Coordinates of N, CA and C and ligand atoms in Angstrom, one line a residue:
M1 N 30.2 -34.9 -21.1 CA 30.5 -33.5 -21.2 C 32.1 -33.4 -21.4
E2 N 32.5 -32.4 -22.2 CA 33.9 -32.2 -22.4 C 34.2 -30.8 -22.4
W3 N 35.4 -30.4 -22.0 CA 35.8 -29.0 -21.9 C 37.1 -28.8 -22.7
S4 N 37.1 -27.7 -23.5 CA 38.4 -27.3 -24.1 C 38.9 -26.3 -23.1
M5 N 40.1 -26.6 -22.6 CA 40.6 -25.7 -21.5 C 40.8 -24.3 -22.0
A6 N 41.2 -24.2 -23.3 CA 41.6 -22.9 -23.9 C 40.3 -21.9 -23.9
A7 N 39.1 -22.6 -23.9 CA 37.9 -21.7 -24.0 C 37.4 -21.3 -22.6
L8 N 38.0 -21.9 -21.6 CA 37.4 -21.6 -20.2 C 38.0 -20.4 -19.6
P9 N 37.2 -19.5 -19.0 CA 37.9 -18.4 -18.2 C 38.6 -19.0 -17.0
P10 N 39.6 -18.2 -16.5 CA 40.5 -18.7 -15.5 C 39.8 -19.3 -14.3
G11 N 38.8 -18.7 -13.8 CA 38.1 -19.2 -12.6 C 37.5 -20.6 -12.8
E12 N 37.0 -20.8 -14.0 CA 36.4 -22.1 -14.3 C 37.5 -23.2 -14.5
K13 N 38.7 -22.8 -15.0 CA 39.8 -23.8 -15.1 C 40.1 -24.3 -13.7
Y14 N 40.1 -23.3 -12.8 CA 40.5 -23.6 -11.4 C 39.4 -24.6 -10.8
T15 N 38.1 -24.3 -11.0 CA 37.1 -25.1 -10.5 C 37.1 -26.5 -11.0
L16 N 37.3 -26.6 -12.4 CA 37.3 -27.9 -13.0 C 38.5 -28.8 -12.5
L17 N 39.7 -28.2 -12.5 CA 40.8 -29.0 -12.1 C 40.8 -29.3 -10.6
S18 N 40.4 -28.4 -9.8 CA 40.4 -28.7 -8.4 C 39.3 -29.6 -7.9
D19 N 38.2 -29.7 -8.8 CA 37.2 -30.8 -8.5 C 37.7 -32.1 -9.0
A20 N 38.6 -32.1 -10.1 CA 39.0 -33.3 -10.7 C 40.2 -34.0 -10.0
V21 N 41.2 -33.2 -9.6 CA 42.4 -33.7 -9.0 C 42.2 -33.8 -7.5
V22 N 41.5 -34.9 -7.1 CA 41.1 -35.1 -5.7 C 41.3 -36.5 -5.2
P23 N 41.5 -36.8 -4.0 CA 41.7 -35.9 -2.9 C 43.2 -35.4 -2.9
R24 N 43.4 -34.2 -2.5 CA 44.8 -33.7 -2.4 C 45.3 -33.6 -1.0
P25 N 46.5 -34.1 -0.7 CA 47.1 -33.9 0.6 C 47.3 -32.4 0.8
I26 N 47.4 -32.0 2.1 CA 47.6 -30.6 2.4 C 49.0 -30.4 3.1
A27 N 49.7 -29.5 2.6 CA 51.0 -29.0 3.2 C 50.6 -27.8 4.1
W28 N 50.8 -28.0 5.4 CA 50.5 -26.9 6.3 C 51.9 -26.4 6.7
V29 N 52.2 -25.2 6.1 CA 53.6 -24.8 6.0 C 53.9 -23.7 7.0
S30 N 55.0 -23.9 7.8 CA 55.5 -22.8 8.6 C 56.8 -22.3 8.0
T31 N 56.9 -21.0 8.0 CA 58.1 -20.4 7.5 C 58.4 -19.2 8.5
I32 N 59.6 -18.6 8.3 CA 59.9 -17.5 9.2 C 60.4 -16.3 8.3
S33 N 60.0 -15.1 8.6 CA 60.4 -13.9 7.9 C 61.7 -13.5 8.4
P34 N 62.4 -12.6 7.6 CA 63.7 -12.0 8.1 C 63.5 -11.4 9.4
D35 N 62.3 -10.8 9.8 CA 62.1 -10.2 11.1 C 61.7 -11.2 12.2
G36 N 61.7 -12.5 11.8 CA 61.4 -13.5 12.8 C 59.9 -13.8 13.0
I37 N 59.1 -13.3 12.1 CA 57.6 -13.5 12.2 C 57.3 -14.9 11.7
V38 N 56.6 -15.7 12.5 CA 56.3 -17.1 12.1 C 55.0 -17.1 11.3
N39 N 55.1 -17.6 10.0 CA 54.0 -17.6 9.1 C 53.5 -19.0 9.0
V40 N 52.2 -19.2 9.0 CA 51.6 -20.6 8.8 C 50.5 -20.5 7.7
A41 N 50.6 -21.3 6.7 CA 49.5 -21.3 5.7 C 49.4 -22.7 5.0
P42 N 48.2 -23.1 4.6 CA 48.0 -24.4 4.0 C 48.0 -24.3 2.4
F43 N 48.5 -25.4 1.8 CA 48.6 -25.5 0.4 C 48.3 -26.9 -0.1
S44 N 47.3 -27.1 -1.0 CA 47.0 -28.4 -1.4 C 47.5 -28.8 -2.8
W45 N 48.1 -27.8 -3.5 CA 48.8 -28.1 -4.7 C 50.2 -28.6 -4.3
F46 N 50.2 -29.9 -3.8 CA 51.3 -30.4 -3.0 C 51.4 -31.9 -3.3
N47 N 52.6 -32.3 -3.5 CA 52.8 -33.8 -3.5 C 54.3 -34.1 -3.5
M48 N 54.5 -35.5 -3.3 CA 55.9 -36.0 -3.4 C 56.4 -36.0 -4.8
V49 N 57.7 -35.8 -5.0 CA 58.2 -35.7 -6.4 C 59.2 -36.8 -6.6
T50 N 60.2 -36.9 -5.7 CA 61.2 -38.0 -5.8 C 61.6 -38.4 -4.4
D51 N 62.2 -39.6 -4.3 CA 62.5 -40.0 -2.9 C 64.0 -39.9 -2.6
D52 N 64.9 -39.8 -3.7 CA 66.3 -39.7 -3.4 C 66.9 -38.8 -4.6
P53 N 67.0 -37.5 -4.4 CA 66.8 -36.8 -3.2 C 65.3 -36.7 -2.8
P54 N 65.0 -36.6 -1.5 CA 63.6 -36.6 -1.1 C 63.0 -35.3 -1.3
L55 N 62.3 -35.1 -2.5 CA 61.7 -33.8 -2.8 C 60.2 -33.9 -2.8
V56 N 59.6 -32.8 -2.3 CA 58.2 -32.6 -2.5 C 58.0 -31.2 -3.3
A57 N 56.8 -31.0 -3.8 CA 56.6 -29.8 -4.6 C 55.3 -29.1 -4.0
I58 N 55.4 -27.8 -3.9 CA 54.2 -27.0 -3.5 C 54.1 -25.9 -4.6
S59 N 52.9 -25.7 -5.1 CA 52.7 -24.5 -6.0 C 51.9 -23.4 -5.3
I60 N 52.5 -22.3 -5.2 CA 52.0 -21.1 -4.5 C 51.6 -20.1 -5.5
N61 N 50.3 -19.8 -5.6 CA 49.8 -18.8 -6.6 C 50.3 -17.4 -6.2
R62 N 50.5 -16.6 -7.1 CA 50.7 -15.2 -6.8 C 49.3 -14.6 -6.6
G63 N 49.3 -13.6 -5.6 CA 48.0 -13.0 -5.4 C 47.8 -11.8 -6.3
K64 N 46.9 -10.9 -5.8 CA 46.6 -9.7 -6.7 C 47.9 -8.9 -7.0
G65 N 48.0 -8.4 -8.2 CA 49.2 -7.7 -8.6 C 50.5 -8.6 -8.7
N66 N 50.2 -9.9 -8.8 CA 51.3 -10.8 -8.9 C 52.4 -10.8 -7.8
V67 N 51.9 -10.4 -6.6 CA 52.8 -10.4 -5.5 C 52.9 -11.8 -4.8
A68 N 54.1 -12.2 -4.5 CA 54.3 -13.5 -3.9 C 53.7 -13.6 -2.6
K69 N 53.0 -14.7 -2.2 CA 52.5 -14.9 -0.9 C 53.6 -15.0 0.1
D70 N 53.2 -14.7 1.4 CA 54.2 -14.7 2.5 C 55.1 -16.0 2.5
T71 N 54.4 -17.1 2.4 CA 55.1 -18.4 2.4 C 56.2 -18.4 1.3
A72 N 55.8 -18.1 0.1 CA 56.8 -18.1 -1.0 C 57.9 -17.1 -0.8
R73 N 57.6 -15.9 -0.3 CA 58.6 -14.9 -0.1 C 59.6 -15.4 1.0
N74 N 59.0 -15.9 2.1 CA 59.9 -16.4 3.2 C 60.8 -17.6 2.7
L75 N 60.2 -18.4 1.9 CA 61.0 -19.6 1.4 C 62.1 -19.1 0.5
L76 N 61.8 -18.1 -0.3 CA 62.8 -17.6 -1.2 C 63.9 -16.8 -0.5
E77 N 63.5 -16.1 0.6 CA 64.5 -15.3 1.3 C 65.2 -16.1 2.3
Q78 N 64.6 -17.1 3.0 CA 65.2 -17.8 4.1 C 65.6 -19.2 3.7
G79 N 64.9 -19.8 2.7 CA 65.3 -21.1 2.2 C 64.8 -22.3 3.0
E80 N 64.0 -22.1 4.0 CA 63.6 -23.2 4.9 C 62.1 -23.2 5.3
C81 N 61.6 -24.4 5.6 CA 60.2 -24.4 6.0 C 60.0 -25.7 6.8
V82 N 58.8 -25.8 7.4 CA 58.4 -27.1 8.0 C 57.0 -27.3 7.4
I83 N 56.9 -28.5 6.8 CA 55.6 -28.9 6.1 C 54.9 -29.9 7.0
H84 N 53.8 -29.5 7.6 CA 53.0 -30.4 8.5 C 51.9 -31.1 7.7
L85 N 51.7 -32.3 7.9 CA 50.6 -33.0 7.3 C 49.4 -33.1 8.3
P86 N 48.4 -32.2 8.2 CA 47.4 -32.1 9.2 C 46.5 -33.4 9.3
S87 N 45.9 -33.6 10.5 CA 45.0 -34.6 10.7 C 43.6 -34.1 10.6
R88 N 42.6 -35.0 10.5 CA 41.2 -34.6 10.4 C 40.8 -33.5 11.5
D89 N 41.3 -33.7 12.7 CA 41.0 -32.8 13.8 C 41.5 -31.4 13.6
D90 N 42.5 -31.2 12.7 CA 43.1 -29.9 12.5 C 42.3 -29.0 11.6
V91 N 41.2 -29.5 11.0 CA 40.6 -28.8 9.9 C 40.2 -27.4 10.2
A92 N 39.7 -27.0 11.4 CA 39.3 -25.6 11.6 C 40.5 -24.7 11.6
Q93 N 41.6 -25.2 12.2 CA 42.8 -24.3 12.2 C 43.5 -24.2 10.9
V94 N 43.4 -25.3 10.1 CA 44.0 -25.3 8.8 C 43.3 -24.3 7.9
A95 N 41.9 -24.4 7.9 CA 41.1 -23.5 7.1 C 41.3 -22.0 7.6
A96 N 41.4 -21.8 8.9 CA 41.5 -20.4 9.4 C 42.9 -19.9 9.0
S97 N 43.9 -20.7 8.9 CA 45.3 -20.2 8.6 C 45.4 -19.9 7.1
G98 N 44.4 -20.2 6.3 CA 44.3 -19.9 4.9 C 43.7 -18.5 4.6
R99 N 43.3 -17.8 5.7 CA 42.8 -16.5 5.5 C 43.9 -15.6 5.2
N100 N 43.6 -14.4 4.6 CA 44.6 -13.5 4.1 C 45.1 -12.6 5.2
F101 N 46.1 -13.1 6.0 CA 46.7 -12.3 7.0 C 47.8 -11.3 6.4
A102 N 48.0 -10.2 7.1 CA 49.1 -9.3 6.6 C 50.5 -9.9 6.9
P103 N 51.5 -9.5 6.1 CA 52.8 -10.1 6.3 C 53.4 -9.9 7.7
H104 N 53.0 -8.8 8.4 CA 53.5 -8.6 9.7 C 52.8 -9.4 10.8
E105 N 51.7 -10.0 10.4 CA 50.9 -10.8 11.3 C 51.3 -12.3 11.3
S106 N 51.4 -12.9 12.5 CA 51.8 -14.3 12.6 C 50.5 -15.1 12.8
E107 N 50.2 -16.0 11.9 CA 49.0 -16.8 12.0 C 49.2 -17.7 13.3
A108 N 50.4 -18.1 13.6 CA 50.6 -19.0 14.8 C 50.2 -18.3 16.0
E109 N 50.5 -17.0 16.1 CA 50.2 -16.2 17.3 C 48.7 -15.9 17.3
L110 N 48.2 -15.4 16.2 CA 46.8 -15.0 16.1 C 45.8 -16.2 16.3
L111 N 46.2 -17.4 15.8 CA 45.3 -18.5 15.9 C 45.6 -19.4 17.2
G112 N 46.6 -18.9 17.9 CA 47.0 -19.7 19.1 C 47.5 -21.1 18.9
L113 N 48.4 -21.2 17.8 CA 49.0 -22.5 17.5 C 50.3 -22.6 18.2
P114 N 50.4 -23.5 19.2 CA 51.7 -23.7 20.0 C 52.8 -24.1 19.0
L115 N 54.0 -23.6 19.3 CA 55.2 -23.9 18.4 C 56.2 -24.7 19.2
A116 N 57.0 -25.5 18.5 CA 58.1 -26.2 19.1 C 59.3 -26.0 18.2
P117 N 60.5 -26.0 18.7 CA 61.7 -25.9 17.8 C 61.8 -27.1 16.9
A118 N 62.1 -26.8 15.6 CA 62.4 -27.9 14.7 C 63.9 -28.3 14.9
T119 N 64.2 -29.4 14.3 CA 65.6 -30.0 14.6 C 66.6 -29.5 13.6
A120 N 66.3 -29.4 12.3 CA 67.3 -29.1 11.3 C 67.1 -27.8 10.6
V121 N 66.0 -27.1 10.8 CA 65.7 -25.8 10.2 C 65.3 -24.8 11.2
R122 N 65.4 -23.5 10.8 CA 65.0 -22.4 11.7 C 63.6 -22.2 12.0
P123 N 62.7 -22.3 11.0 CA 61.2 -22.2 11.3 C 60.8 -23.2 12.3
P124 N 60.0 -22.8 13.3 CA 59.5 -23.8 14.3 C 58.5 -24.7 13.7
R125 N 58.2 -25.9 14.3 CA 57.1 -26.7 13.9 C 55.9 -26.4 14.8
L126 N 54.8 -26.8 14.3 CA 53.5 -26.7 15.1 C 53.5 -27.8 16.1
A127 N 53.6 -27.5 17.4 CA 53.8 -28.5 18.4 C 52.7 -29.6 18.4
N128 N 51.4 -29.2 18.0 CA 50.4 -30.2 18.1 C 50.2 -31.0 16.8
A129 N 50.9 -30.7 15.7 CA 50.8 -31.4 14.5 C 51.5 -32.8 14.6
V130 N 50.9 -33.9 14.2 CA 51.5 -35.2 14.4 C 52.6 -35.5 13.5
L131 N 52.7 -34.8 12.3 CA 53.7 -35.2 11.3 C 54.3 -33.9 10.8
A132 N 55.6 -33.8 10.8 CA 56.3 -32.5 10.3 C 57.5 -32.9 9.5
L133 N 57.5 -32.3 8.3 CA 58.7 -32.6 7.4 C 59.5 -31.3 7.3
E134 N 60.7 -31.3 7.8 CA 61.5 -30.1 7.8 C 62.3 -30.1 6.4
G135 N 62.2 -28.9 5.8 CA 62.7 -28.9 4.4 C 63.5 -27.6 4.0
R136 N 64.3 -27.8 3.0 CA 65.0 -26.6 2.4 C 64.7 -26.5 1.0
L137 N 64.5 -25.2 0.5 CA 64.2 -25.0 -0.9 C 65.3 -25.6 -1.7
W138 N 64.9 -26.4 -2.7 CA 65.9 -27.1 -3.6 C 65.9 -26.4 -4.9
Q139 N 64.7 -26.0 -5.4 CA 64.6 -25.3 -6.7 C 63.3 -24.4 -6.7
H140 N 63.4 -23.2 -7.2 CA 62.3 -22.3 -7.3 C 62.0 -22.3 -8.8
I141 N 60.8 -22.6 -9.2 CA 60.4 -22.5 -10.6 C 59.3 -21.5 -10.8
P142 N 59.6 -20.3 -11.2 CA 58.6 -19.3 -11.4 C 57.7 -19.7 -12.6
I143 N 56.4 -19.7 -12.5 CA 55.5 -20.2 -13.6 C 54.9 -18.9 -14.3
G144 N 55.1 -18.9 -15.6 CA 54.4 -17.8 -16.4 C 55.2 -16.6 -16.5
S145 N 54.8 -15.8 -17.4 CA 55.4 -14.5 -17.6 C 54.3 -13.5 -18.0
P146 N 53.9 -12.5 -17.1 CA 54.4 -12.3 -15.8 C 54.2 -13.6 -14.9
V147 N 55.0 -13.7 -13.8 CA 54.9 -14.8 -12.9 C 53.5 -14.9 -12.2
I148 N 52.8 -16.1 -12.4 CA 51.5 -16.2 -11.7 C 51.6 -17.2 -10.6
A149 N 52.7 -17.9 -10.4 CA 52.8 -18.9 -9.3 C 54.3 -19.2 -9.1
D150 N 54.6 -19.5 -7.8 CA 55.9 -19.9 -7.4 C 55.9 -21.4 -7.1
H151 N 56.4 -22.1 -8.0 CA 56.5 -23.6 -7.8 C 57.8 -23.9 -7.1
C152 N 57.6 -24.5 -5.9 CA 58.8 -24.7 -5.1 C 59.1 -26.2 -4.9
L153 N 60.3 -26.7 -5.3 CA 60.7 -28.0 -4.9 C 61.5 -27.9 -3.7
I154 N 61.1 -28.7 -2.7 CA 61.7 -28.7 -1.4 C 62.3 -30.0 -1.0
E155 N 63.5 -29.9 -0.5 CA 64.2 -31.2 -0.1 C 63.9 -31.4 1.4
I156 N 63.3 -32.6 1.7 CA 63.0 -32.9 3.1 C 64.3 -33.4 3.8
V157 N 64.7 -32.7 4.9 CA 66.0 -33.1 5.5 C 65.8 -33.8 6.9
H158 N 64.6 -33.7 7.4 CA 64.3 -34.3 8.7 C 62.8 -34.5 8.9
V159 N 62.4 -35.6 9.5 CA 61.0 -35.9 9.7 C 60.7 -36.1 11.2
Y160 N 59.6 -35.5 11.6 CA 59.1 -35.7 13.0 C 57.7 -36.4 12.9
A161 N 57.5 -37.5 13.6 CA 56.2 -38.1 13.7 C 55.9 -38.4 15.2
A162 N 54.7 -38.0 15.6 CA 54.3 -38.3 17.0 C 54.2 -39.8 17.2
E163 N 54.5 -40.2 18.4 CA 54.4 -41.7 18.8 C 53.0 -42.2 18.5
S164 N 52.0 -41.3 18.7 CA 50.6 -41.7 18.6 C 50.2 -42.2 17.2
I165 N 51.0 -41.9 16.2 CA 50.6 -42.3 14.8 C 51.4 -43.4 14.3
L166 N 52.3 -43.9 15.2 CA 53.3 -45.0 14.7 C 52.8 -46.4 15.1
Q167 N 53.0 -47.3 14.2 CA 52.8 -48.7 14.6 C 53.9 -49.5 14.0
D168 N 54.7 -50.3 14.8 CA 55.9 -51.0 14.3 C 56.9 -50.1 13.6
G169 N 57.0 -48.9 14.1 CA 58.0 -47.9 13.5 C 57.6 -47.3 12.2
R170 N 56.3 -47.5 11.8 CA 55.9 -46.9 10.5 C 54.7 -46.0 10.8
I171 N 54.5 -45.0 10.0 CA 53.3 -44.1 10.1 C 52.1 -44.9 9.7
H172 N 51.1 -44.9 10.6 CA 49.9 -45.7 10.3 C 48.7 -44.8 9.9
P173 N 48.1 -45.1 8.8 CA 47.1 -44.1 8.3 C 45.9 -43.9 9.2
E174 N 45.5 -44.9 10.0 CA 44.3 -44.7 10.9 C 44.5 -43.7 12.0
P175 N 45.5 -43.9 12.8 CA 45.7 -42.9 13.9 C 46.1 -41.5 13.3
F176 N 46.9 -41.5 12.2 CA 47.3 -40.3 11.5 C 46.0 -39.6 11.0
N177 N 45.1 -40.3 10.3 CA 43.9 -39.7 9.8 C 44.1 -38.4 9.0
P178 N 44.9 -38.5 7.9 CA 45.2 -37.3 7.2 C 44.0 -36.5 6.7
L179 N 44.1 -35.2 6.8 CA 43.1 -34.3 6.2 C 43.4 -34.1 4.7
M180 N 42.4 -34.2 3.9 CA 42.6 -34.0 2.5 C 41.7 -33.0 1.9
R181 N 42.0 -32.4 0.8 CA 41.3 -31.3 0.2 C 40.5 -31.8 -1.0
L182 N 39.2 -31.5 -1.1 CA 38.4 -31.7 -2.3 C 38.2 -30.4 -3.0
G183 N 37.3 -30.4 -4.0 CA 37.0 -29.1 -4.7 C 36.2 -28.2 -3.8
G184 N 36.0 -27.0 -4.2 CA 35.2 -26.0 -3.5 C 35.8 -25.8 -2.1
M185 N 34.9 -25.8 -1.1 CA 35.3 -25.6 0.3 C 35.4 -26.9 1.1
D186 N 35.4 -28.1 0.3 CA 35.2 -29.4 1.0 C 36.5 -30.0 1.3
Y187 N 36.5 -30.8 2.3 CA 37.6 -31.6 2.8 C 37.2 -33.1 2.9
A188 N 38.1 -34.0 3.1 CA 37.8 -35.4 3.3 C 38.8 -36.0 4.2
S189 N 38.4 -37.2 4.8 CA 39.3 -38.0 5.6 C 39.3 -39.4 5.0
I190 N 40.2 -40.2 5.4 CA 40.3 -41.6 4.9 C 39.0 -42.4 5.1
G191 N 38.6 -43.1 4.0 CA 37.5 -44.0 4.1 C 38.0 -45.4 4.1
E192 N 37.5 -46.2 3.2 CA 37.9 -47.6 3.1 C 39.4 -47.7 2.7
R193 N 40.1 -48.7 3.3 CA 41.5 -48.9 3.0 C 41.6 -50.4 2.6
F194 N 42.2 -50.7 1.5 CA 42.3 -52.1 1.1 C 43.6 -52.3 0.2
P195 N 44.2 -53.5 0.3 CA 45.4 -53.8 -0.4 C 45.1 -54.3 -1.8
A196 N 46.0 -54.1 -2.8 CA 45.9 -54.7 -4.1 C 47.3 -55.1 -4.6
S197 N 47.4 -56.3 -5.1 CA 48.7 -56.7 -5.5 C 49.0 -56.2 -7.0
R198 N 50.3 -56.1 -7.3 CA 50.6 -55.7 -8.7 C 50.5 -56.9 -9.7
D199 N 50.5 -58.1 -9.1 CA 50.5 -59.3 -10.0 C 49.1 -59.7 -10.5
Ligands
LIG201 C1 43.1 -26.1 2.5 C2 43.7 -25.0 1.7 C3 44.5 -25.3 0.6 C4 45.1 -24.2 -0.1 N1 45.9 -24.5 -1.2 C5 46.6 -23.5 -1.8 C6 47.5 -23.8 -2.8 O1 47.8 -25.0 -3.1 N2 48.2 -22.8 -3.5 C7 47.9 -21.5 -3.1 O2 48.5 -20.6 -3.7 N3 47.0 -21.2 -2.2 C8 46.4 -22.2 -1.5 N4 45.5 -21.9 -0.5 C9 45.3 -20.4 -0.1 C10 46.4 -20.0 0.8 O3 46.5 -20.8 2.0 C11 46.2 -18.5 1.3 O4 46.3 -17.7 0.1 C12 47.0 -18.0 2.4 O5 46.6 -16.8 2.8 C13 48.5 -17.9 2.0 O6 49.2 -17.4 3.1 P1 50.6 -16.7 3.2 O7 50.4 -15.4 2.4 O8 50.8 -16.5 4.6 O9 51.6 -17.6 2.5 C14 44.8 -22.9 0.2 C15 44.0 -22.6 1.3 C16 43.4 -23.6 2.0 C17 42.5 -23.3 3.2

C-alpha cells in the first residue's frame, strides 16, 4: 500500500506518521507561568538535534483557534524548562498530564507530582523523575501560516540523573527503562538490547 500525503485529510496524516515514526522518546516538560504556576505536559515529537551546542527539539501543536499550548507559551515568555525522560512506571502520570488542563491549573498540584528545585533554571523538576534535562529556549520556529505548531529548539544546560539509573557513571538503559510512545494510545518499553559494530 502507498499513500500520497497530499490526498490525505489532516487526521489521517497524523495517524500514518505517528504509527510510522516509532518508538518516540517522551519529553515530560515542566515550565512555569509568569504567575508562578507550574505546568507539566508530555510531548513525543521530541529528539536530540546537536550535541555541541547540546540542543533538543520539541514540536508543540497549536490547539483549537491556533492558540499556543501552555508549555509553548511559558517557554516563549519565560525561556526555560525542565525536560524529564519518564520511566515505564511513570506511564499513568505521563498520560494524565496530557489532559487538557486550564492555564491557571497546575498539573503538578492536581496530579500530586512532588517537585524539587532545579539547579540552573527556574521551573522546578519532578522530584520522582529519574532523569531531568534543564533547558533554555535556543530558537523558536513557528511552523505554518497561520501558525499550526511551535517548534522549539532547547539548549540543555544542566542534567540530573538519579543514582539508581547509573552504572560506572553512565546512564544505564535497564534501570532507566525509558517510556516510549507508539501510535494511537500505545506506549512501549525497552525490549531486546544488542550491540552492532560499524565495521
Ligand atoms: C504521551 C503523549 C505525547 C504527546 N505528544 C505531543 C506532542 O509531541 N506535541 C503536542 O503538541 N502534543 C502532544 N501531546 C498532547 C499534549 O501533552 C497535550 O495537548 C497537553 O494538554 C498540553 O499541555 P499544556 O497546554 O499544559 O502545554 C502528547 C500527549 C501525550 C499523552
